[in-house]
Coordinates of C-alpha atoms and ligand atoms in Angstrom, one line a residue:
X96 CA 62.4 186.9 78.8
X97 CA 65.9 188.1 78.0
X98 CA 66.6 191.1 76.1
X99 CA 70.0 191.9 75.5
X100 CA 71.8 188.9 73.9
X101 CA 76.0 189.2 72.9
X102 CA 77.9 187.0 70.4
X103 CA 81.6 186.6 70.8
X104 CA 83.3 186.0 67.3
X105 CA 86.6 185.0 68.3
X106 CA 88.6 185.8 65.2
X107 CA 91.0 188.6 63.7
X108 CA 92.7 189.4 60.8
X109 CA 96.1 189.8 63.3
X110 CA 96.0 189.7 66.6
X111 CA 97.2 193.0 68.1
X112 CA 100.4 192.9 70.9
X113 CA 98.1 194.8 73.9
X114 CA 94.9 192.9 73.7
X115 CA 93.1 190.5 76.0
X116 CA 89.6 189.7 74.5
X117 CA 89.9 185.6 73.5
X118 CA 90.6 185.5 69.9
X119 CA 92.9 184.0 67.8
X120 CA 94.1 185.1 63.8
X121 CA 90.9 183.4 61.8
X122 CA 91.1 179.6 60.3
X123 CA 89.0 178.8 57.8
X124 CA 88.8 175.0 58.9
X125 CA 87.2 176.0 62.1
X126 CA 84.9 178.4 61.1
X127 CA 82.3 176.6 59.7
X128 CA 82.2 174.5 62.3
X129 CA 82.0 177.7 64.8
X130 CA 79.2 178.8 62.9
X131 CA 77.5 175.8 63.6
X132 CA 77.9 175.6 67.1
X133 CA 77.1 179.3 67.5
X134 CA 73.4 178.2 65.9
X135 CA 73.8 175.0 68.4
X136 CA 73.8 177.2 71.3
X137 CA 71.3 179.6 70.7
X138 CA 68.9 177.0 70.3
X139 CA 69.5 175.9 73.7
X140 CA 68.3 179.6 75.0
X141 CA 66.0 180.3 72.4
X142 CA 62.9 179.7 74.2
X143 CA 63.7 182.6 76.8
X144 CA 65.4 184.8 74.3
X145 CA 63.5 187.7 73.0
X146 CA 66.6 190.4 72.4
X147 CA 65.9 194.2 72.2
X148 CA 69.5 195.0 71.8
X149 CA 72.2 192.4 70.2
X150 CA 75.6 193.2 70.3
X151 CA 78.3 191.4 68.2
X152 CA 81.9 191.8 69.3
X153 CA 84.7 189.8 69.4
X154 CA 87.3 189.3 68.1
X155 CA 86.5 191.2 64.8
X156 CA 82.8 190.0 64.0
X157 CA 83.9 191.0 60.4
X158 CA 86.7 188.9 60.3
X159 CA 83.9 186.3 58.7
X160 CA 83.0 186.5 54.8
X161 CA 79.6 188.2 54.5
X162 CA 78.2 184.6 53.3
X163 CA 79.7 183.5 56.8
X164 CA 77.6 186.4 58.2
X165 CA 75.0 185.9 56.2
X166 CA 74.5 182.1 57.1
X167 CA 74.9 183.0 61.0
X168 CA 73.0 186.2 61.4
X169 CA 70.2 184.2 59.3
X170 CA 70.5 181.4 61.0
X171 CA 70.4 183.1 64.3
X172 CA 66.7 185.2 62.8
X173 CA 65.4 181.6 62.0
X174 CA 66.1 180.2 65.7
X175 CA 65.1 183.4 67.6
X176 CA 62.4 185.9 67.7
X177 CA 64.3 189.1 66.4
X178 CA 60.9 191.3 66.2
X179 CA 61.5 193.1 69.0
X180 CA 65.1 193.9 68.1
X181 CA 65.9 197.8 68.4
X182 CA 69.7 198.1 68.1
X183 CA 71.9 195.3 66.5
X184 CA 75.8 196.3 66.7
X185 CA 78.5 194.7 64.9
X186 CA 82.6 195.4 65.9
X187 CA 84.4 196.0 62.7
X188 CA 88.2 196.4 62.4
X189 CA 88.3 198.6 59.6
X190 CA 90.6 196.4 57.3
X191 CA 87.4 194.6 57.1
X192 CA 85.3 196.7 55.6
X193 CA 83.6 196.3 52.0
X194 CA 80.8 198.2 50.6
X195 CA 79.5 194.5 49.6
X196 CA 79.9 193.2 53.2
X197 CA 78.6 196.5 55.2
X198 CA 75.1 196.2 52.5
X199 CA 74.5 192.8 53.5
X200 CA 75.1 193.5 57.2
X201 CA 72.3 196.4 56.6
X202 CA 70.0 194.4 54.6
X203 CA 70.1 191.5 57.9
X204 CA 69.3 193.8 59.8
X205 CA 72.6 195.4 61.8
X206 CA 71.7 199.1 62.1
X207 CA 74.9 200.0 64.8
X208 CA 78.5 200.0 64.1
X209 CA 81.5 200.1 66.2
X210 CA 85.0 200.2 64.9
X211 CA 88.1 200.2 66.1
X212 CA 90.3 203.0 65.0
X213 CA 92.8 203.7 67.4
X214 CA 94.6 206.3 66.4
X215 CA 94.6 208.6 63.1
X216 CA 98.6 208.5 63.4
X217 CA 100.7 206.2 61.7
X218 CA 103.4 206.0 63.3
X219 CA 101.2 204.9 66.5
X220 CA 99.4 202.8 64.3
X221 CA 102.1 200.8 63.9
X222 CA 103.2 201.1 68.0
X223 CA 100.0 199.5 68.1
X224 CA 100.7 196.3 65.4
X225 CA 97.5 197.7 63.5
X226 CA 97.1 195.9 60.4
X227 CA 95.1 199.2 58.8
X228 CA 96.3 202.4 57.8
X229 CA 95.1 205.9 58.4
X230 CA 93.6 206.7 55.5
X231 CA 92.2 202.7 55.3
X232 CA 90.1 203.4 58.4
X233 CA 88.7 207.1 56.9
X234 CA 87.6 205.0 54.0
X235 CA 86.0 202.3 55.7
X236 CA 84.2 205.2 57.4
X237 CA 83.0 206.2 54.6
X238 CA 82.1 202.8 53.1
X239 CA 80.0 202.7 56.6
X240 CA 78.0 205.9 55.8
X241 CA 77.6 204.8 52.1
X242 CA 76.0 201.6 52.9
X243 CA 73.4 203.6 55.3
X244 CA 74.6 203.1 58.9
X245 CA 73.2 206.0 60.6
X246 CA 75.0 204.8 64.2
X247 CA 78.6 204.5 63.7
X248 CA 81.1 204.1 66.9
X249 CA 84.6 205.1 66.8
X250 CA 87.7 203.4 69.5
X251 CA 90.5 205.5 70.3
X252 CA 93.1 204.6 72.3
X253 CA 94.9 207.0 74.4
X254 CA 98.0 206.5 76.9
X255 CA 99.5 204.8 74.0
X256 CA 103.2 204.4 74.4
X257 CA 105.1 207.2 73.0
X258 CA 102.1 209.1 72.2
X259 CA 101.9 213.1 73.0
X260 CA 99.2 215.4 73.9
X261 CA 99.6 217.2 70.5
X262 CA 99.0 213.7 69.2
X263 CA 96.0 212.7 71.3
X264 CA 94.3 216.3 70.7
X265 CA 94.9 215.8 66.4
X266 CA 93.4 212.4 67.2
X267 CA 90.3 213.8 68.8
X268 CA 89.9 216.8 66.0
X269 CA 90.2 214.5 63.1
X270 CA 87.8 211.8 65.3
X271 CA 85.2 214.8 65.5
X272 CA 85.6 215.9 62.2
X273 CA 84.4 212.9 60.9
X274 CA 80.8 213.2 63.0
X275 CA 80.5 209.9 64.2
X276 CA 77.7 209.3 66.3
X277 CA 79.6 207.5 69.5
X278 CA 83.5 207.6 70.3
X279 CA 84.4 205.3 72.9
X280 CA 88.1 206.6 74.0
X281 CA 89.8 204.1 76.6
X282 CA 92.7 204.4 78.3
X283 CA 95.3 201.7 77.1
X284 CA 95.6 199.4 80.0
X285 CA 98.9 196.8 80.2
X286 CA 96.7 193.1 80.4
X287 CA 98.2 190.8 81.9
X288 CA 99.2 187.8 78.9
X289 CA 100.2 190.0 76.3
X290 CA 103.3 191.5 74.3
X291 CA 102.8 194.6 75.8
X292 CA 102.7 193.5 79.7
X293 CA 106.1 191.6 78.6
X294 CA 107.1 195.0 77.4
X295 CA 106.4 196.9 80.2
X296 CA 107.3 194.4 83.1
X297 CA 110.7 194.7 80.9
X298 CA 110.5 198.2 81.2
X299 CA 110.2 199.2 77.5
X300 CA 107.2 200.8 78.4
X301 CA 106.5 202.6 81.1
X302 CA 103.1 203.6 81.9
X303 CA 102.5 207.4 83.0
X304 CA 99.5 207.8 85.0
X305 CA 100.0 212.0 84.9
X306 CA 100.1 211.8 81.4
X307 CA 97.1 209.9 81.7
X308 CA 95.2 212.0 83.7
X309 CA 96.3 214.9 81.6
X310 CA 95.2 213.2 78.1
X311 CA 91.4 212.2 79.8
X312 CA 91.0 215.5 80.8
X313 CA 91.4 216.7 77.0
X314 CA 89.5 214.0 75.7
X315 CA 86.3 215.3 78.2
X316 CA 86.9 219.1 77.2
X317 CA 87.3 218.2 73.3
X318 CA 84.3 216.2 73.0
X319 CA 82.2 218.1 75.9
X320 CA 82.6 221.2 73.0
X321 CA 82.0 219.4 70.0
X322 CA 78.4 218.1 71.7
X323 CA 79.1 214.6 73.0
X324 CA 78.1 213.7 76.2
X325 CA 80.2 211.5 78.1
X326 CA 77.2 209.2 79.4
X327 CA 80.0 206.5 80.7
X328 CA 83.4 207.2 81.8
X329 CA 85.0 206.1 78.3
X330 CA 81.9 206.7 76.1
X331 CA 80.6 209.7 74.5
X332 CA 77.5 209.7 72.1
X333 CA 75.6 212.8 70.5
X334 CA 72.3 213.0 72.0
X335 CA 70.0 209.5 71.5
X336 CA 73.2 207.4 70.4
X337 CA 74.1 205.8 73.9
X338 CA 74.7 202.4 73.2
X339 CA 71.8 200.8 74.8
X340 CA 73.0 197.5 75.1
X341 CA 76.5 198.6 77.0
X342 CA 74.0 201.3 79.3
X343 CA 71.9 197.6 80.1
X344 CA 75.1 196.0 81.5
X345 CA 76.0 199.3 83.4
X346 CA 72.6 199.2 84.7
X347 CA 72.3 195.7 85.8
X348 CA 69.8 194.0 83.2
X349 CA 70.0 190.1 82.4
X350 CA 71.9 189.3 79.3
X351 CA 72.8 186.4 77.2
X352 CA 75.8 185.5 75.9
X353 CA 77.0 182.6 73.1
X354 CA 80.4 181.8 72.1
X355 CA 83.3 180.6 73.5
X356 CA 84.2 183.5 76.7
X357 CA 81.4 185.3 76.4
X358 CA 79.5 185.7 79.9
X359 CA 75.5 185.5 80.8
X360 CA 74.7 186.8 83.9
X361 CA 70.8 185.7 84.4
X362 CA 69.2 186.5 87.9
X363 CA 70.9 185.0 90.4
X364 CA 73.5 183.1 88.2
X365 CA 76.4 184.2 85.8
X366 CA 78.6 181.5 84.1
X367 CA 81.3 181.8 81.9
X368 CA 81.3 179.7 78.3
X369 CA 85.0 178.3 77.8
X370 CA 87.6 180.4 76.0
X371 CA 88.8 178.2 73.5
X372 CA 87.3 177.8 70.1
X373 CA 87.8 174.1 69.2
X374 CA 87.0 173.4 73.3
X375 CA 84.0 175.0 72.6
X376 CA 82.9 174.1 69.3
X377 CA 83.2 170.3 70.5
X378 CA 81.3 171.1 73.9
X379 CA 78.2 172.2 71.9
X380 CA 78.7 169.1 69.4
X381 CA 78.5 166.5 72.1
X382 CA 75.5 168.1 74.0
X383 CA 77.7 169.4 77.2
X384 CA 77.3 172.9 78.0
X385 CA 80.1 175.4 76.6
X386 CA 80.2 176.7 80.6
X387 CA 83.4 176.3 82.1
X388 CA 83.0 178.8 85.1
X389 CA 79.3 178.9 87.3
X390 CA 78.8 181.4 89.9
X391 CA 75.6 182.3 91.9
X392 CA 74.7 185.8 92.7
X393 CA 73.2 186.8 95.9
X394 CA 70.9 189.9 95.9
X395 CA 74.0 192.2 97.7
X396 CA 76.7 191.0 95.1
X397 CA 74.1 192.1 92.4
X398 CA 73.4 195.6 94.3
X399 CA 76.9 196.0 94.6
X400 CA 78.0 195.7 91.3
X401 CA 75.2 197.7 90.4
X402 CA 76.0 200.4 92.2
X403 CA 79.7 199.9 90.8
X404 CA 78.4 200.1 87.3
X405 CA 76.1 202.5 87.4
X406 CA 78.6 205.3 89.1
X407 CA 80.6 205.4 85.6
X408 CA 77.7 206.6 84.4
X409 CA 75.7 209.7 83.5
X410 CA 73.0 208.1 85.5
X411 CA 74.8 207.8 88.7
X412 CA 73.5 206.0 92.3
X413 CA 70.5 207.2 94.7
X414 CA 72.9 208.4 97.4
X415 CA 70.5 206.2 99.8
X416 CA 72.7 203.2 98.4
X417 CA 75.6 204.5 99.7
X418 CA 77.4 204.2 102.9
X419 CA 76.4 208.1 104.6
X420 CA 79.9 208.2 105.9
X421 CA 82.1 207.7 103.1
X422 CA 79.6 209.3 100.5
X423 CA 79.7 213.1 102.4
X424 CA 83.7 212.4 102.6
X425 CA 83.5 212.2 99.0
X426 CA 81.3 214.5 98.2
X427 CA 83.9 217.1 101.0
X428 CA 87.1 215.8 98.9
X429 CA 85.7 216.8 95.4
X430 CA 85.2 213.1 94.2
X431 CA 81.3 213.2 94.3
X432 CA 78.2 215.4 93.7
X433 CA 74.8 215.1 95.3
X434 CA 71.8 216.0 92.9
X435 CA 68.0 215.6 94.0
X436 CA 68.7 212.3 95.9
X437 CA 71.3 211.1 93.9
X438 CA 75.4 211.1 93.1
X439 CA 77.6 211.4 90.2
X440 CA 81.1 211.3 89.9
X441 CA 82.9 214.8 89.5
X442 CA 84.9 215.2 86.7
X443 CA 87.9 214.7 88.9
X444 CA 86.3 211.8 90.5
X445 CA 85.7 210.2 87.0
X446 CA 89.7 210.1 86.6
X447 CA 89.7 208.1 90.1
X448 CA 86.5 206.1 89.6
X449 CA 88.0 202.7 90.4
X450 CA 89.0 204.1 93.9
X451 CA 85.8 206.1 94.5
X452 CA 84.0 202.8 93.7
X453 CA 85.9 200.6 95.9
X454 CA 85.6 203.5 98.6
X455 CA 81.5 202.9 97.9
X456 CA 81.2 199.3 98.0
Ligands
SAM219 C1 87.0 194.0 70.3 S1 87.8 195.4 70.0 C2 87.0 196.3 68.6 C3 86.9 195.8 67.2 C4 88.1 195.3 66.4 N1 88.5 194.1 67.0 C5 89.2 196.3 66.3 O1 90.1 196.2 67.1 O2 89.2 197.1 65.5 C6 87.3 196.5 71.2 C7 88.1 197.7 71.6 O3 88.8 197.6 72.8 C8 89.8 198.5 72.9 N2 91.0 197.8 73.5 C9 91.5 196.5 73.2 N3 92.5 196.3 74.0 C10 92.6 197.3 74.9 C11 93.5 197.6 76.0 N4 94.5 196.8 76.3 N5 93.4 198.8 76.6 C12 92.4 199.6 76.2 N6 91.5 199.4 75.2 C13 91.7 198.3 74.6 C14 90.1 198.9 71.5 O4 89.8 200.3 71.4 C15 89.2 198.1 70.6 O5 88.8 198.8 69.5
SF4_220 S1 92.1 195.0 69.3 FE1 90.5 194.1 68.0 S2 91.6 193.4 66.1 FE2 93.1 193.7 67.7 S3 93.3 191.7 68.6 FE3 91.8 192.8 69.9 S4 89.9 192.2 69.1 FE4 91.4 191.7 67.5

């Protein structure tokens, strides 16, 4: 049985100049159709689909009406067995957020939240093409708590160009001030295939990887204080609000994914579902399968990636999975600790985790 299942809702209210997740501004003559398909597909999994933790991102999952969500979410609870469902996240962008559509949500069942804030300053809000405001994003917070969600993510962004410390530390105070249960801060990275790769191979922005290092550092000693625990190397949750459907990717589980990009990755075989809504939607009309990229995994790739994962976290490796050699070098150059049979990253070897990994692997 599968228990982590992912829905990729590929639409936004604007699409934003430094992202890379497949989505497109929304079109109400596709979407019904979408929906549709969405149904179409779980069907084809529902027989092996018994989800503890369903996660729906996008996109902006609230980019749809609530009757949209209404009709898919219910749909979905008709089609799959949803009783053993713990956590059920939804992505929000908080210029689309109502008190009317964050209630529904609730009463279908959504008890997780995860919106993308970005920055509390507005003048970085609009570096960042945001179509929401400061004081638009506080309120949808609100609205959040109002409605009952007891498990409420916050994004940041740091690394963003033109911003300062002093901006990035105000970012984190007003973040924590708010007592959200989860902040996810991640680094801005330049994606290939957007505005702000154009930018910067142009050299209108210029990436500072001191400035980055600097600006992580603040973000582990800010929230460290205020009580979070970084249990990933961008995610920080009070105690019992890990999200457990990211931790089962980071750990290795199975997981199911529908829409168009989303990836499954099921024992020894991950496929990719084609990123491109109509492509998609007309796939799963004519009976083909949305998949557009198959790939079989071998017990070592899986271990491997495993053990990639699983160093970003909390959790961290038994050290018996790691080459000897290059584990004590690690552990000699201050990159890696050893613990009861096991290693973590240091907190210096959290800012160079993609090297220590590779190093690993
Ligand atoms: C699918 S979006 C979240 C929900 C919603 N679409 C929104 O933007 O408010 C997931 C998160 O990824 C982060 N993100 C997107 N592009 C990024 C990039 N190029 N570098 C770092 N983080 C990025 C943002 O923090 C964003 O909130
Ligand atoms: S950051 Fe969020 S709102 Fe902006 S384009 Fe990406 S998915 Fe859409």
């Amino acid at each position: 049985m599968i228990s982590h299942l992912y829905a990729h809702i590929p639409f936004c209210p604007k699409v934003c100049p430094y992202c890379s997740f497949y989505k497109e501004a929304s079109d109400r003559n596709k979407t019904q159709a979408f929906l549709d398909a969405m149904l179409k597909e779980s069907e084809l999994h529902a027989g092996r689909l018994r989800p503890v933790t369903i996660f729906f991102g996008g996109g902006t999952p609230t980019a749809l009406s609530t009757p949209q969500l209404q009709y898919l979410i219910g749909g979905l609870r008709q089609r799959i067995d949803f009783s053993a469902v713990e956590e059920f996240t939804i992505e929000m962008n908080p210029a689309t957020v109502s008190l009317e559509k964050a209630a529904a949500l609730r009463a279908l069942g959504v008890n997780r939240v995860s919106m993308g804030v970005q920055s509390w300053d507005p003048g970085l809000l609009e570096t960042l093409g945001r179509v929401h405001s400061a004081a638009q994003a506080r309120r949808s917070y609100e609205i959040l708590r109002e409605a009952g969600f007891d498990n409420v993510n916050l994004d940041l962004m740091f690394g963003i160009p033109g911003q300062t410390l002093a901006q990035w530390r105000e970012s984190l105070i007003q973040t924590i001030a708010l007592q959200p249960d989860h902040i996810s801060a991640y680094c801005l990275t330049y994606e290939e295939d957007t505005e702000y790769f154009v930018r910067m191979t142009r050299g209108e922005y210029r990436p500072d990887e001191t400035l980055d290092a600097g600006l992580f550092e603040v973000t582990m000693e800010l929230l460290g204080a205020a009580g979070f625990e970084q249990y990933e190397i961008s995610n920080y949750a009070r105690s019992g609000r890990e999200c457990r459907h990211n931790l089962a990717y980071w750990l290795g589980s199975d997981y199911l994914g529908l829409g168009p990009s989303a990836f499954s990755t099921l024992q020894n075989e991950r496929w990719k579902n084609v990123s491109d809504t109509s492509e998609f939607i007309r796939r799963i009309a004519s009976g083909e399968g949305a998949a557009d990229f198959r790939e079989a995994l071998d017990a070592d790739t899986r271990k491997v990636e495993q053990i990639a994962f699983a160093l970003r976290t909390n959790r961290g490796v038994p050290t018996s999975l790691l080459p000897t050699d290059k584990a004590a070098q690690l552990v000699a150059g201050g990159l890696l600790r050893e613990e009861s049979g096991r290693s973590y990253l240091t907190q210096r070897g959290k800012m160079l985790a993609d090297a220590v990994a590779e190093d690993v692997i």
